[in-house]
Amino acid sequence: MNKIIVSPSILSADFSNLGADIKKVEPYCPWIHIDVMDGHFVPNITIGVPVVKSIRNITNLFLDTHLMIENPLKYIDAFSSAGSNLITFHYEAALNKTEETIDRIRQNNKKAGLSIKPDTPVEEIEQYINKVDLILIMTVEPGFGGQTFKEDQVEKIKKVKSLSDSNLIIQVDGGINQKTAKICTEQGANCLVAGSYIYNSTNIKQAIESLI
Ligand code: DX5
Ligand code: ZN
C-alpha cells in the first residue's frame, strides 16, 4: 500500500507568523500546501510568487503549490523559479491549454498536478490522468478554508484510481479531518490537504498523525 502524504495548508496559518507556523508542522510531514488565489478564478485573494520565494528560503519541505488562478500557464515559470516543487492548476482555468500547461511545468522540471472543482466530472480530465503526477479532487468549492467536506465527491476518487497507474498521487483538499480523511483514503486517496483541522488544533503533531 502506498504511503499517505499529509500536506498542511498554510491558508489556515497566521500570516503574520508564517515562518513559525511552517516550522510547527515541519517535523511531522514532508509537504506544505500553498493556496494561491487571484480573486478571479475564485472569490478570494491570498498570496503569490514572492511569498513562495520567501517560504523556499526557510524550509526544505516539498512545496505543493495549488494555483486557483485564471491563465495558470502565464505563471508556471515564475512559480517554478520561486521554488515550487509541485504545481497544481485547475482544469477549469486552463481551458484549452491544459496540455500546454502540463508541458510547461515539465519543462521547468517540476511535478505537475491537475485539479477539478466539485462540479467538474472526472470524465473531462480522463485523457490527462496519466500525463500528470497528481490529480487533486476538490472536496469543497475552492476559495476558502474551513468549509464542510462534500461527501458526493468521494466517488471521483474511486474513478480516478480505476483510471490511473500506481504512481499517480490522488490528493483531496477541503474539509479534511480525522473522519473525512479515512473516507478518502479508503477509496484510494494518498495525499491529504488539511488546513483548519491542523492549524486550529491544540496539538499539531496529534492532529497530523490522526489523519494517517
Ligand atoms: C480551499 C483551499 C484549501 C483550504 C483547505 O480552496 O484549496 O487548501 O486551505 O482548508 P480546510 O482544510 O480548512 O478545508
Ligand atoms: Zn488548496
GROMACS .gro file of C-alpha atoms and ligand atoms in nm:
model
  227
    1MET     CA    1   0.000   0.000   0.000
    2ASN     CA    2   0.114   0.349  -0.082
    3LYS     CA    3   0.226   0.578   0.196
    4ILE     CA    4  -0.012   0.862   0.276
    5ILE     CA    5   0.120   1.215   0.247
    6VAL     CA    6  -0.023   1.493   0.464
    7SER     CA    7   0.011   1.841   0.318
    8PRO     CA    8  -0.086   2.109   0.573
    9SER     CA    9  -0.248   2.411   0.410
   10ILE     CA   10  -0.095   2.738   0.524
   11LEU     CA   11  -0.418   2.916   0.436
   12SER     CA   12  -0.517   2.850   0.798
   13ALA     CA   13  -0.180   2.964   0.936
   14ASP     CA   14  -0.118   3.305   1.094
   15PHE     CA   15   0.028   3.505   0.803
   16SER     CA   16   0.198   3.745   1.042
   17ASN     CA   17   0.392   3.445   1.178
   18LEU     CA   18   0.409   3.234   0.866
   19GLY     CA   19   0.765   3.112   0.913
   20ALA     CA   20   0.694   2.998   1.267
   21ASP     CA   21   0.371   2.828   1.162
   22ILE     CA   22   0.554   2.636   0.890
   23LYS     CA   23   0.816   2.526   1.145
   24LYS     CA   24   0.533   2.389   1.362
   25VAL     CA   25   0.436   2.126   1.103
   26GLU     CA   26   0.782   2.067   0.953
   27PRO     CA   27   0.885   1.777   1.177
   28TYR     CA   28   0.570   1.578   1.104
   29CYS     CA   29   0.509   1.597   0.729
   30PRO     CA   30   0.713   1.615   0.412
   31TRP     CA   31   0.490   1.862   0.225
   32ILE     CA   32   0.334   2.205   0.273
   33HIS     CA   33   0.031   2.320   0.071
   34ILE     CA   34   0.031   2.676  -0.061
   35ASP     CA   35  -0.302   2.814  -0.184
   36VAL     CA   36  -0.263   3.082  -0.450
   37MET     CA   37  -0.588   3.267  -0.527
   38ASP     CA   38  -0.638   3.558  -0.765
   39GLY     CA   39  -0.985   3.694  -0.688
   40HIS     CA   40  -1.099   3.595  -1.039
   41PHE     CA   41  -1.097   3.217  -1.064
   42VAL     CA   42  -1.211   3.208  -0.701
   43PRO     CA   43  -1.371   3.484  -0.492
   44ASN     CA   44  -1.072   3.531  -0.262
   45ILE     CA   45  -0.718   3.671  -0.285
   46THR     CA   46  -0.432   3.512  -0.095
   47ILE     CA   47  -0.064   3.502  -0.179
   48GLY     CA   48   0.166   3.494  -0.481
   49VAL     CA   49   0.515   3.435  -0.611
   50PRO     CA   50   0.713   3.649  -0.359
   51VAL     CA   51   0.566   3.459  -0.067
   52VAL     CA   52   0.655   3.123  -0.223
   53LYS     CA   53   1.008   3.254  -0.268
   54SER     CA   54   1.030   3.353   0.098
   55ILE     CA   55   0.894   3.017   0.210
   56ARG     CA   56   1.156   2.843  -0.008
   57ASN     CA   57   1.425   3.028   0.186
   58ILE     CA   58   1.315   2.899   0.525
   59THR     CA   59   1.221   2.536   0.464
   60ASN     CA   60   1.321   2.226   0.273
   61LEU     CA   61   0.965   2.093   0.275
   62PHE     CA   62   0.823   1.992  -0.062
   63LEU     CA   63   0.627   2.296  -0.179
   64ASP     CA   64   0.287   2.182  -0.302
   65THR     CA   65   0.152   2.484  -0.486
   66HIS     CA   66  -0.220   2.494  -0.560
   67LEU     CA   67  -0.294   2.757  -0.822
   68MET     CA   68  -0.654   2.880  -0.812
   69ILE     CA   69  -0.591   3.142  -1.077
   70GLU     CA   70  -0.701   3.225  -1.428
   71ASN     CA   71  -0.450   3.162  -1.706
   72PRO     CA   72  -0.214   2.942  -1.499
   73LEU     CA   73   0.018   2.892  -1.798
   74LYS     CA   74   0.134   3.252  -1.768
   75TYR     CA   75   0.267   3.195  -1.415
   76ILE     CA   76   0.431   2.849  -1.437
   77ASP     CA   77   0.783   2.985  -1.494
   78ALA     CA   78   0.754   3.233  -1.206
   79PHE     CA   79   0.631   2.979  -0.951
   80SER     CA   80   0.896   2.734  -1.071
   81SER     CA   81   1.175   2.988  -1.022
   82ALA     CA   82   1.032   3.081  -0.682
   83GLY     CA   83   1.090   2.723  -0.567
   84SER     CA   84   0.765   2.530  -0.602
   85ASN     CA   85   0.824   2.154  -0.629
   86LEU     CA   86   0.475   2.069  -0.749
   87ILE     CA   87   0.244   2.298  -0.939
   88THR     CA   88  -0.122   2.205  -0.948
   89PHE     CA   89  -0.354   2.407  -1.167
   90HIS     CA   90  -0.725   2.392  -1.237
   91TYR     CA   91  -0.857   2.229  -1.550
   92GLU     CA   92  -1.143   2.485  -1.549
   93ALA     CA   93  -0.892   2.772  -1.555
   94ALA     CA   94  -0.657   2.632  -1.820
   95LEU     CA   95  -0.940   2.591  -2.074
   96ASN     CA   96  -0.786   2.462  -2.397
   97LYS     CA   97  -0.432   2.498  -2.266
   98THR     CA   98  -0.427   2.200  -2.029
   99GLU     CA   99  -0.170   2.003  -2.229
  100GLU     CA  100   0.049   2.310  -2.285
  101THR     CA  101   0.038   2.395  -1.914
  102ILE     CA  102   0.142   2.043  -1.816
  103ASP     CA  103   0.428   2.061  -2.069
  104ARG     CA  104   0.542   2.395  -1.930
  105ILE     CA  105   0.557   2.253  -1.577
  106ARG     CA  106   0.761   1.958  -1.710
  107GLN     CA  107   0.998   2.191  -1.896
  108ASN     CA  108   1.068   2.353  -1.560
  109ASN     CA  109   1.145   2.008  -1.412
  110LYS     CA  110   0.861   2.032  -1.162
  111LYS     CA  111   0.591   1.784  -1.070
  112ALA     CA  112   0.260   1.855  -1.242
  113GLY     CA  113  -0.083   1.840  -1.080
  114LEU     CA  114  -0.429   1.885  -1.230
  115SER     CA  115  -0.732   1.976  -1.022
  116ILE     CA  116  -1.108   1.974  -1.073
  117LYS     CA  117  -1.378   2.164  -0.887
  118PRO     CA  118  -1.678   1.980  -0.741
  119ASP     CA  119  -1.899   2.038  -1.048
  120THR     CA  120  -1.644   1.903  -1.297
  121PRO     CA  121  -1.673   1.531  -1.372
  122VAL     CA  122  -1.365   1.307  -1.387
  123GLU     CA  123  -1.454   1.218  -1.748
  124GLU     CA  124  -1.347   1.567  -1.857
  125ILE     CA  125  -0.988   1.510  -1.745
  126GLU     CA  126  -0.964   1.140  -1.822
  127GLN     CA  127  -0.716   1.192  -2.106
  128TYR     CA  128  -0.473   1.378  -1.875
  129ILE     CA  129  -0.475   1.143  -1.576
  130ASN     CA  130  -0.166   0.952  -1.678
  131LYS     CA  131   0.015   1.261  -1.803
  132VAL     CA  132   0.043   1.424  -1.461
  133ASP     CA  133   0.198   1.330  -1.128
  134LEU     CA  134  -0.105   1.425  -0.920
  135ILE     CA  135  -0.479   1.467  -0.955
  136LEU     CA  136  -0.645   1.693  -0.698
  137ILE     CA  137  -1.011   1.625  -0.629
  138MET     CA  138  -1.155   1.932  -0.457
  139THR     CA  139  -1.386   1.825  -0.176
  140VAL     CA  140  -1.512   2.182  -0.124
  141GLU     CA  141  -1.574   2.470  -0.365
  142PRO     CA  142  -1.224   2.629  -0.389
  143GLY     CA  143  -1.175   2.970  -0.231
  144PHE     CA  144  -1.184   2.940   0.147
  145GLY     CA  145  -1.060   2.725   0.432
  146GLY     CA  146  -1.287   2.584   0.699
  147GLN     CA  147  -1.571   2.460   0.477
  148THR     CA  148  -1.766   2.136   0.511
  149PHE     CA  149  -1.646   1.827   0.323
  150LYS     CA  150  -1.859   1.738   0.021
  151GLU     CA  151  -1.920   1.369   0.053
  152ASP     CA  152  -2.058   1.343  -0.301
  153GLN     CA  153  -1.702   1.398  -0.433
  154VAL     CA  154  -1.577   1.071  -0.287
  155GLU     CA  155  -1.681   0.858  -0.583
  156LYS     CA  156  -1.448   1.067  -0.802
  157ILE     CA  157  -1.151   0.936  -0.603
  158LYS     CA  158  -1.251   0.582  -0.689
  159LYS     CA  159  -1.299   0.673  -1.053
  160VAL     CA  160  -0.956   0.838  -1.080
  161LYS     CA  161  -0.797   0.542  -0.904
  162SER     CA  162  -0.953   0.300  -1.152
  163LEU     CA  163  -0.817   0.500  -1.446
  164SER     CA  164  -0.468   0.563  -1.314
  165ASP     CA  165  -0.143   0.378  -1.288
  166SER     CA  166   0.001   0.301  -0.948
  167ASN     CA  167   0.236   0.601  -0.936
  168LEU     CA  168  -0.035   0.866  -0.950
  169ILE     CA  169  -0.081   1.075  -0.639
  170ILE     CA  170  -0.451   1.125  -0.566
  171GLN     CA  171  -0.492   1.432  -0.350
  172VAL     CA  172  -0.804   1.563  -0.176
  173ASP     CA  173  -0.845   1.917  -0.046
  174GLY     CA  174  -1.122   2.073   0.160
  175GLY     CA  175  -1.293   1.977   0.485
  176ILE     CA  176  -1.038   1.708   0.568
  177ASN     CA  177  -1.040   1.591   0.929
  178GLN     CA  178  -0.989   1.258   1.102
  179LYS     CA  179  -1.323   1.124   0.983
  180THR     CA  180  -1.324   1.251   0.624
  181ALA     CA  181  -0.957   1.157   0.574
  182LYS     CA  182  -1.048   0.795   0.638
  183ILE     CA  183  -1.337   0.808   0.390
  184CYS     CA  184  -1.095   0.940   0.124
  185THR     CA  185  -0.804   0.703   0.190
  186GLU     CA  186  -1.040   0.405   0.185
  187GLN     CA  187  -1.131   0.499  -0.172
  188GLY     CA  188  -0.770   0.543  -0.282
  189ALA     CA  189  -0.665   0.897  -0.193
  190ASN     CA  190  -0.299   0.902  -0.085
  191CYS     CA  191  -0.241   1.272  -0.027
  192LEU     CA  192  -0.446   1.475   0.220
  193VAL     CA  193  -0.452   1.853   0.236
  194ALA     CA  194  -0.575   1.987   0.567
  195GLY     CA  195  -0.576   2.347   0.681
  196SER     CA  196  -0.814   2.435   0.963
  197TYR     CA  197  -0.808   2.084   1.113
  198ILE     CA  198  -0.432   2.106   1.165
  199TYR     CA  199  -0.381   2.476   1.240
  200ASN     CA  200  -0.681   2.513   1.472
  201SER     CA  201  -0.579   2.214   1.678
  202THR     CA  202  -0.410   2.248   2.014
  203ASN     CA  203  -0.179   1.955   1.938
  204ILE     CA  204  -0.049   1.978   1.582
  205LYS     CA  205   0.152   1.656   1.594
  206GLN     CA  206  -0.150   1.460   1.712
  207ALA     CA  207  -0.376   1.623   1.453
  208ILE     CA  208  -0.142   1.528   1.168
  209GLU     CA  209  -0.094   1.176   1.297
  210SER     CA  210  -0.469   1.129   1.334
  211LEU     CA  211  -0.511   1.172   0.959
  212ILE     CA  212  -0.294   0.876   0.854
  213DX5     C1  213  -0.956   2.587  -0.045
  213DX5     C2  214  -0.811   2.552  -0.040
  213DX5     C3  215  -0.774   2.458   0.067
  213DX5     C4  216  -0.803   2.505   0.208
  213DX5     C5  217  -0.848   2.386   0.285
  213DX5     O1  218  -0.985   2.647  -0.166
  213DX5     O2  219  -0.769   2.494  -0.161
  213DX5     O3  220  -0.638   2.415   0.057
  213DX5     O4  221  -0.695   2.563   0.273
  213DX5     O5  222  -0.888   2.426   0.411
  213DX5     P1  223  -0.961   2.329   0.513
  213DX5     O6  224  -0.871   2.211   0.536
  213DX5     O7  225  -0.980   2.414   0.633
  213DX5     O8  226  -1.091   2.287   0.448
  214ZN      ZN  227  -0.570   2.402  -0.170
   0.00000   0.00000   0.00000
